[in-house]
Amino acid sequence: MLIVMKQDASDKELNAVISRIEENGWQAKPIPGGERTAIGILRNKGPIDPALFIDMPGVRDVIPVSKPYKLVSREMKPDNTTIELSQGDNKVVIGGEQLILMAGPCAVESENQALEIAYAVKEAGAKIFRGGAFKPRSSPYSFQGLGEKGLEILAKVREETGLFIVTEATDHEVLELVEEVTDIIQLGTRNMQNYRLLRRAGQAKKPVLLKRGMWATMDEFLMAAEYIMSEGNNQVLLCERGIRTFTRHSRNTLDINAIPYMRRESHLPIVVDPSHAAGRRDQVIPLAKAAAATGVDALIVEVHNQPEKALSDGPQSLYPEQFKKLVDELRQMNISV
Ligand code: PEP
Ligand code: MN
């Protein structure tokens, strides 16, 4: 249920509505908008009678919310959410006019590797550096990331290049460390339904880039984002990274359909990861351009200075020159990057 207040509703009228919601044992979630304030009702177990609110002073409308997810939904918040990162004069807005590029290696492997790639992607137009310090690998014998040393390197990249950082938190303990250093906390595909971790990320003060589970339906994905928002963190980015299908010509299948669907259902910014969708370098640029053509807010792309020697995801990592070519081609499409 969403209660829409009149434009000239007073604080007293707003508070009276909140009190009535709370008296019933529900939670009130005011959602300030450009034109008017709306109040979402959360934690109700069954349907709510609109008559409870419709005659209250200052109330313009009472709208039932038909979706299982609420805070995430466009029904609750019609205007797009933007996420701003800032560091002194340096500002990046995700969800605005510009397509924001996040780029970097799958994993941070050394200071030299990270810095070299960071300078190259920055030069090409990236605003955010990606790189895992704690890696969730399918095999326990694969490179698991440099851990805390990796986070120190990311902090250095941030300091030296001015790029913002996105890096993955694999569990509670890692999240504590990651949130100190990073600008955006990434939650990976394998953790999309780790509900305790989602809740913990919801208590963090940093934006969360939530990757869609490789098996997840849209409802499951949006409900996962709802977990984060239900803990008070409104800064969530929805990332489509490819889902498992029957194909053998790619690692996953980029679910392009999901992009307009998410745009319609949710106000949250949309990110596409063409690298994990493709799993192979030759498909990354076309997928990135296709996603950009649908109007996504950001791309997150794996780039490595020596992909053939990369400790993870080398076959899908672009060479820095290819990343530059991608940016040039996006500009030729009249996309502002
Ligand atoms: C990654 O970004 O390197 C990664 C592991 O992503 P995903 O969770 O989508 O597999
Ligand atoms: Mn990777």
Coordinates of C-alpha atoms and ligand atoms in Angstrom, one line a residue:
M1 CA 0.0 0.0 0.0
L2 CA 1.2 3.4 -0.9
I3 CA -0.3 6.6 0.6
V4 CA 0.2 9.6 -1.6
M5 CA 0.1 12.9 0.3
K6 CA -1.3 16.2 -1.2
Q7 CA 1.4 18.6 -2.3
D8 CA 0.5 21.1 0.5
A9 CA 0.2 18.4 3.2
S10 CA 1.7 19.6 6.5
D11 CA 4.2 17.7 8.6
K12 CA 1.4 17.3 11.2
E13 CA -0.8 15.5 8.6
L14 CA 2.1 13.4 7.5
N15 CA 3.0 12.4 11.0
A16 CA -0.7 11.5 11.7
V17 CA -0.6 9.1 8.8
I18 CA 2.7 7.6 10.0
S19 CA 1.2 7.2 13.5
R20 CA -1.8 5.4 12.2
I21 CA 0.4 3.0 10.2
E22 CA 2.5 2.3 13.3
E23 CA -0.5 1.8 15.6
N24 CA -1.5 -1.1 13.3
G25 CA 1.9 -2.7 13.9
W26 CA 3.2 -1.9 10.3
Q27 CA 6.2 0.1 9.2
A28 CA 5.9 3.5 7.6
K29 CA 8.5 4.4 4.9
P30 CA 8.2 8.0 3.8
I31 CA 9.4 8.4 0.2
P32 CA 10.0 12.1 -0.6
G33 CA 9.5 12.9 -4.2
G34 CA 9.9 16.0 -6.4
E35 CA 6.2 16.9 -6.3
R36 CA 4.8 15.2 -3.3
T37 CA 5.6 12.8 -0.5
A38 CA 4.4 9.3 -0.5
I39 CA 4.4 6.8 2.4
G40 CA 4.9 3.1 1.8
I41 CA 3.5 0.6 4.2
L42 CA 5.8 -2.3 5.0
R43 CA 5.6 -5.4 7.1
N44 CA 1.9 -5.9 6.7
K45 CA 1.0 -9.6 6.6
G46 CA -2.3 -9.3 4.7
P47 CA -4.2 -6.7 2.6
I48 CA -4.8 -3.3 4.1
D49 CA -8.2 -1.5 4.0
P50 CA -7.7 1.8 2.1
A51 CA -10.6 3.3 4.2
L52 CA -8.2 3.5 7.1
F53 CA -6.3 6.3 5.4
I54 CA -8.4 7.8 2.5
D55 CA -10.3 10.3 4.7
M56 CA -7.3 11.5 6.7
P57 CA -6.4 15.2 6.2
G58 CA -3.6 15.7 3.7
V59 CA -4.1 12.4 2.0
R60 CA -4.6 12.5 -1.8
D61 CA -4.6 8.9 -2.8
V62 CA -4.2 5.4 -1.5
I63 CA -2.7 3.0 -4.0
P64 CA -2.4 -0.7 -3.5
V65 CA 1.0 -2.0 -4.5
S66 CA 0.5 -5.2 -6.5
K67 CA 4.1 -6.4 -6.5
P68 CA 5.8 -8.5 -3.8
Y69 CA 8.7 -6.1 -3.9
K70 CA 7.8 -2.6 -2.7
L71 CA 10.8 -0.3 -2.0
V72 CA 12.4 -1.5 -5.3
S73 CA 9.3 -0.9 -7.3
R74 CA 8.4 2.0 -9.6
E75 CA 4.9 1.9 -8.1
M76 CA 6.4 3.2 -4.9
K77 CA 8.8 5.6 -6.5
P78 CA 8.0 6.7 -10.0
D79 CA 11.2 8.7 -10.7
N80 CA 14.6 7.1 -11.4
T81 CA 17.0 6.8 -8.5
T82 CA 20.5 8.2 -9.1
I83 CA 23.5 7.3 -7.2
E84 CA 26.2 9.9 -6.6
L85 CA 29.8 9.1 -5.8
S86 CA 32.1 12.0 -4.7
Q87 CA 35.6 12.6 -3.6
G88 CA 36.4 16.3 -3.3
D89 CA 35.5 17.9 -6.7
N90 CA 35.4 14.5 -8.4
K91 CA 31.8 13.4 -8.9
V92 CA 30.1 10.6 -10.7
V93 CA 26.3 10.2 -11.1
I94 CA 25.0 6.8 -12.0
G95 CA 21.5 6.9 -13.4
G96 CA 21.9 10.3 -15.0
E97 CA 22.5 11.3 -18.6
Q98 CA 25.9 9.7 -18.9
L99 CA 26.6 6.0 -19.4
I100 CA 29.1 5.2 -16.6
L101 CA 31.9 2.8 -17.3
M102 CA 33.3 0.5 -14.7
A103 CA 36.3 -1.4 -15.8
G104 CA 39.3 -3.4 -14.6
P105 CA 40.5 -6.9 -14.0
C106 CA 38.5 -9.7 -12.6
A107 CA 41.0 -9.9 -9.7
V108 CA 43.6 -7.6 -8.3
E109 CA 46.8 -9.5 -8.8
S110 CA 49.5 -7.0 -7.9
E111 CA 50.0 -3.2 -7.5
N112 CA 51.6 -2.9 -10.9
Q113 CA 48.9 -4.8 -12.7
A114 CA 46.1 -2.9 -11.0
L115 CA 47.7 0.5 -11.6
E116 CA 48.6 -0.1 -15.2
I117 CA 45.1 -1.3 -16.0
A118 CA 43.5 1.6 -14.0
Y119 CA 45.5 4.2 -15.8
A120 CA 44.6 2.6 -19.2
V121 CA 40.8 2.4 -18.5
K122 CA 40.8 5.9 -17.0
E123 CA 42.4 7.3 -20.1
A124 CA 39.8 5.5 -22.2
G125 CA 36.9 7.0 -20.2
A126 CA 36.1 4.7 -17.3
K127 CA 35.1 6.4 -14.1
I128 CA 35.1 3.4 -11.7
F129 CA 37.7 0.7 -11.3
R130 CA 36.6 -2.8 -10.8
G131 CA 38.8 -5.6 -9.3
G132 CA 38.2 -8.4 -6.8
A133 CA 40.3 -8.8 -3.7
F134 CA 38.2 -11.6 -2.4
K135 CA 37.2 -13.9 -5.2
P136 CA 34.4 -16.5 -5.1
R137 CA 35.8 -19.2 -7.3
S138 CA 34.1 -22.4 -8.5
S139 CA 37.2 -24.4 -7.7
P140 CA 38.8 -24.2 -4.2
Y141 CA 42.2 -24.7 -6.0
S142 CA 41.8 -21.5 -8.2
F143 CA 43.3 -18.2 -7.2
Q144 CA 41.1 -16.8 -4.4
G145 CA 42.3 -13.2 -4.6
L146 CA 44.9 -11.2 -2.6
G147 CA 42.5 -10.6 0.2
E148 CA 43.4 -7.6 2.5
K149 CA 46.5 -6.9 0.4
G150 CA 44.2 -6.5 -2.6
L151 CA 42.1 -4.0 -0.7
E152 CA 45.2 -2.0 0.1
I153 CA 46.0 -2.0 -3.6
L154 CA 42.5 -0.8 -4.5
A155 CA 42.9 2.0 -2.0
K156 CA 46.1 3.0 -3.7
V157 CA 44.5 2.9 -7.1
R158 CA 41.7 5.2 -5.8
E159 CA 44.3 7.6 -4.4
E160 CA 46.6 7.7 -7.4
T161 CA 44.1 7.7 -10.2
G162 CA 41.0 9.3 -8.7
L163 CA 38.9 6.4 -10.0
F164 CA 36.2 5.2 -7.7
I165 CA 36.3 1.6 -6.7
V166 CA 33.8 -1.3 -6.9
T167 CA 34.9 -4.6 -5.3
E168 CA 33.1 -7.7 -4.1
A169 CA 32.2 -8.7 -0.5
T170 CA 31.9 -12.5 -0.4
D171 CA 30.6 -12.8 3.2
H172 CA 30.0 -10.9 6.4
E173 CA 33.6 -10.7 7.5
V174 CA 34.8 -9.5 4.2
L175 CA 32.0 -7.0 4.0
E176 CA 33.3 -5.3 7.1
L177 CA 36.7 -4.8 5.4
V178 CA 35.4 -4.0 2.0
E179 CA 33.0 -1.2 3.1
E180 CA 35.9 0.7 4.7
V181 CA 37.8 0.9 1.4
T182 CA 35.4 0.7 -1.5
D183 CA 32.9 3.2 -3.0
I184 CA 30.5 0.5 -4.2
I185 CA 30.1 -2.9 -2.6
Q186 CA 29.6 -5.7 -5.1
L187 CA 27.5 -8.7 -4.2
G188 CA 28.1 -11.5 -6.6
T189 CA 25.8 -13.8 -8.5
R190 CA 26.5 -16.7 -6.1
N191 CA 25.4 -14.6 -3.2
M192 CA 22.2 -13.2 -4.6
Q193 CA 20.1 -15.3 -2.3
N194 CA 22.4 -15.1 0.7
Y195 CA 19.7 -13.3 2.6
R196 CA 21.7 -12.6 5.8
L197 CA 24.5 -11.0 3.6
L198 CA 21.9 -9.0 1.7
R199 CA 20.5 -7.6 5.0
R200 CA 24.1 -6.8 6.2
A201 CA 24.7 -4.9 3.0
G202 CA 21.5 -3.1 3.6
Q203 CA 23.0 -1.7 6.8
A204 CA 26.1 -0.5 5.0
K205 CA 26.6 3.2 4.2
K206 CA 27.9 2.5 0.7
P207 CA 25.9 1.7 -2.5
V208 CA 25.5 -1.9 -3.3
L209 CA 25.9 -3.4 -6.8
L210 CA 23.8 -6.5 -6.7
K211 CA 24.5 -9.1 -9.4
R212 CA 21.6 -11.2 -10.6
G213 CA 21.9 -14.9 -9.7
M214 CA 22.7 -16.8 -12.8
W215 CA 19.5 -18.9 -12.2
A216 CA 17.3 -16.1 -10.8
T217 CA 14.0 -15.0 -12.1
M218 CA 13.2 -11.3 -12.1
D219 CA 11.0 -11.6 -9.1
E220 CA 13.8 -13.4 -7.1
F221 CA 16.3 -10.7 -8.2
L222 CA 14.1 -7.8 -7.3
M223 CA 13.2 -9.4 -4.0
A224 CA 16.9 -9.7 -3.3
A225 CA 17.3 -6.0 -3.9
E226 CA 14.3 -5.5 -1.6
Y227 CA 16.2 -7.2 1.2
I228 CA 18.9 -4.6 0.9
M229 CA 16.5 -1.7 0.8
S230 CA 14.4 -3.0 3.6
E231 CA 17.4 -2.5 5.9
G232 CA 17.5 1.2 5.0
N233 CA 20.1 1.3 2.1
N234 CA 18.4 3.0 -0.8
Q235 CA 21.5 2.9 -3.0
V236 CA 21.2 -0.3 -4.9
L237 CA 22.3 -1.0 -8.5
L238 CA 20.7 -3.9 -10.4
C239 CA 23.3 -5.8 -12.4
E240 CA 22.4 -8.2 -15.2
R241 CA 25.4 -10.5 -15.8
G242 CA 24.1 -13.3 -17.9
I243 CA 22.0 -16.3 -16.9
R244 CA 22.6 -20.1 -17.5
T245 CA 20.9 -21.4 -20.6
F246 CA 21.5 -24.4 -22.8
T247 CA 23.9 -22.6 -25.1
R248 CA 27.5 -23.7 -25.6
H249 CA 28.6 -20.7 -27.7
S250 CA 28.9 -18.5 -24.6
R251 CA 29.5 -18.9 -20.9
N252 CA 26.1 -17.5 -20.1
T253 CA 23.3 -15.7 -22.0
L254 CA 22.9 -11.9 -21.6
D255 CA 19.3 -11.5 -20.7
I256 CA 18.6 -8.3 -22.8
N257 CA 14.9 -8.7 -22.1
A258 CA 15.6 -8.1 -18.4
I259 CA 16.7 -4.6 -19.1
P260 CA 13.4 -3.0 -20.2
Y261 CA 11.7 -5.2 -17.7
M262 CA 13.8 -3.9 -14.8
R263 CA 13.4 -0.3 -16.1
R264 CA 9.6 -0.7 -16.0
E265 CA 9.4 -2.4 -12.7
S266 CA 12.0 -0.6 -10.7
H267 CA 13.4 2.9 -10.3
L268 CA 16.9 1.6 -9.4
P269 CA 19.8 2.2 -11.8
I270 CA 20.7 -0.7 -14.2
V271 CA 24.2 -2.0 -14.8
V272 CA 25.2 -4.7 -17.4
D273 CA 28.2 -6.9 -17.2
P274 CA 28.9 -8.2 -20.7
S275 CA 32.1 -10.0 -19.6
H276 CA 30.6 -12.7 -17.4
A277 CA 27.6 -13.0 -19.8
A278 CA 30.0 -13.8 -22.7
G279 CA 32.8 -15.6 -21.1
R280 CA 34.8 -15.0 -24.2
R281 CA 36.4 -11.8 -25.4
D282 CA 35.0 -11.7 -29.0
Q283 CA 31.5 -11.3 -27.7
V284 CA 32.1 -8.6 -25.1
I285 CA 32.1 -5.5 -27.3
P286 CA 28.9 -6.4 -29.2
L287 CA 27.1 -7.3 -25.9
A288 CA 28.2 -4.1 -24.3
K289 CA 27.0 -2.0 -27.3
A290 CA 23.6 -3.9 -27.3
A291 CA 23.2 -3.1 -23.6
A292 CA 24.2 0.5 -24.1
A293 CA 21.6 0.8 -26.9
T294 CA 18.9 -0.2 -24.5
G295 CA 19.8 2.7 -22.3
V296 CA 21.4 1.1 -19.3
D297 CA 23.0 3.4 -16.7
A298 CA 26.4 1.7 -16.4
L299 CA 28.6 -1.1 -17.9
I300 CA 31.0 -3.2 -15.8
V301 CA 33.7 -4.7 -18.1
E302 CA 36.7 -6.9 -17.4
V303 CA 39.9 -5.4 -18.8
H304 CA 43.4 -6.9 -18.3
N305 CA 46.8 -5.7 -19.5
Q306 CA 47.9 -9.4 -20.1
P307 CA 44.8 -11.5 -20.3
E308 CA 46.7 -14.6 -21.4
K309 CA 48.4 -14.5 -18.0
A310 CA 45.4 -13.4 -15.9
L311 CA 44.8 -15.4 -12.7
S312 CA 41.1 -15.4 -13.4
D313 CA 38.7 -14.8 -16.3
G314 CA 41.5 -14.0 -18.8
P315 CA 39.6 -15.4 -21.8
Q316 CA 36.8 -12.8 -21.3
S317 CA 39.0 -9.9 -20.4
L318 CA 39.4 -7.2 -23.0
Y319 CA 42.9 -5.8 -23.9
P320 CA 43.1 -2.1 -22.9
E321 CA 43.1 -1.2 -26.7
Q322 CA 39.8 -3.1 -27.1
F323 CA 38.3 -1.3 -24.2
K324 CA 39.3 2.0 -25.9
K325 CA 37.7 0.8 -29.1
L326 CA 34.5 0.0 -27.2
V327 CA 34.4 3.5 -25.8
D328 CA 35.0 5.0 -29.3
E329 CA 32.2 2.8 -30.7
L330 CA 29.8 3.9 -27.9
R331 CA 30.6 7.5 -28.7
Q332 CA 29.8 6.8 -32.4
M333 CA 26.4 5.6 -31.2
N334 CA 25.9 9.1 -29.7
I335 CA 26.1 7.7 -26.2
S336 CA 27.5 10.0 -23.7
V337 CA 30.3 8.2 -21.8
Ligands
PEP1 C1 33.2 -10.8 -11.0 O1 32.6 -9.7 -11.1 O2 34.4 -11.0 -11.2 C2 32.3 -11.9 -10.6 C3 32.8 -13.0 -9.9 O3 31.0 -11.8 -11.0 P1 29.8 -12.8 -10.9 O4 29.4 -12.7 -9.4 O5 28.8 -12.1 -11.8 O6 30.2 -14.1 -11.4
MN2 MN 35.4 -12.3 -13.2

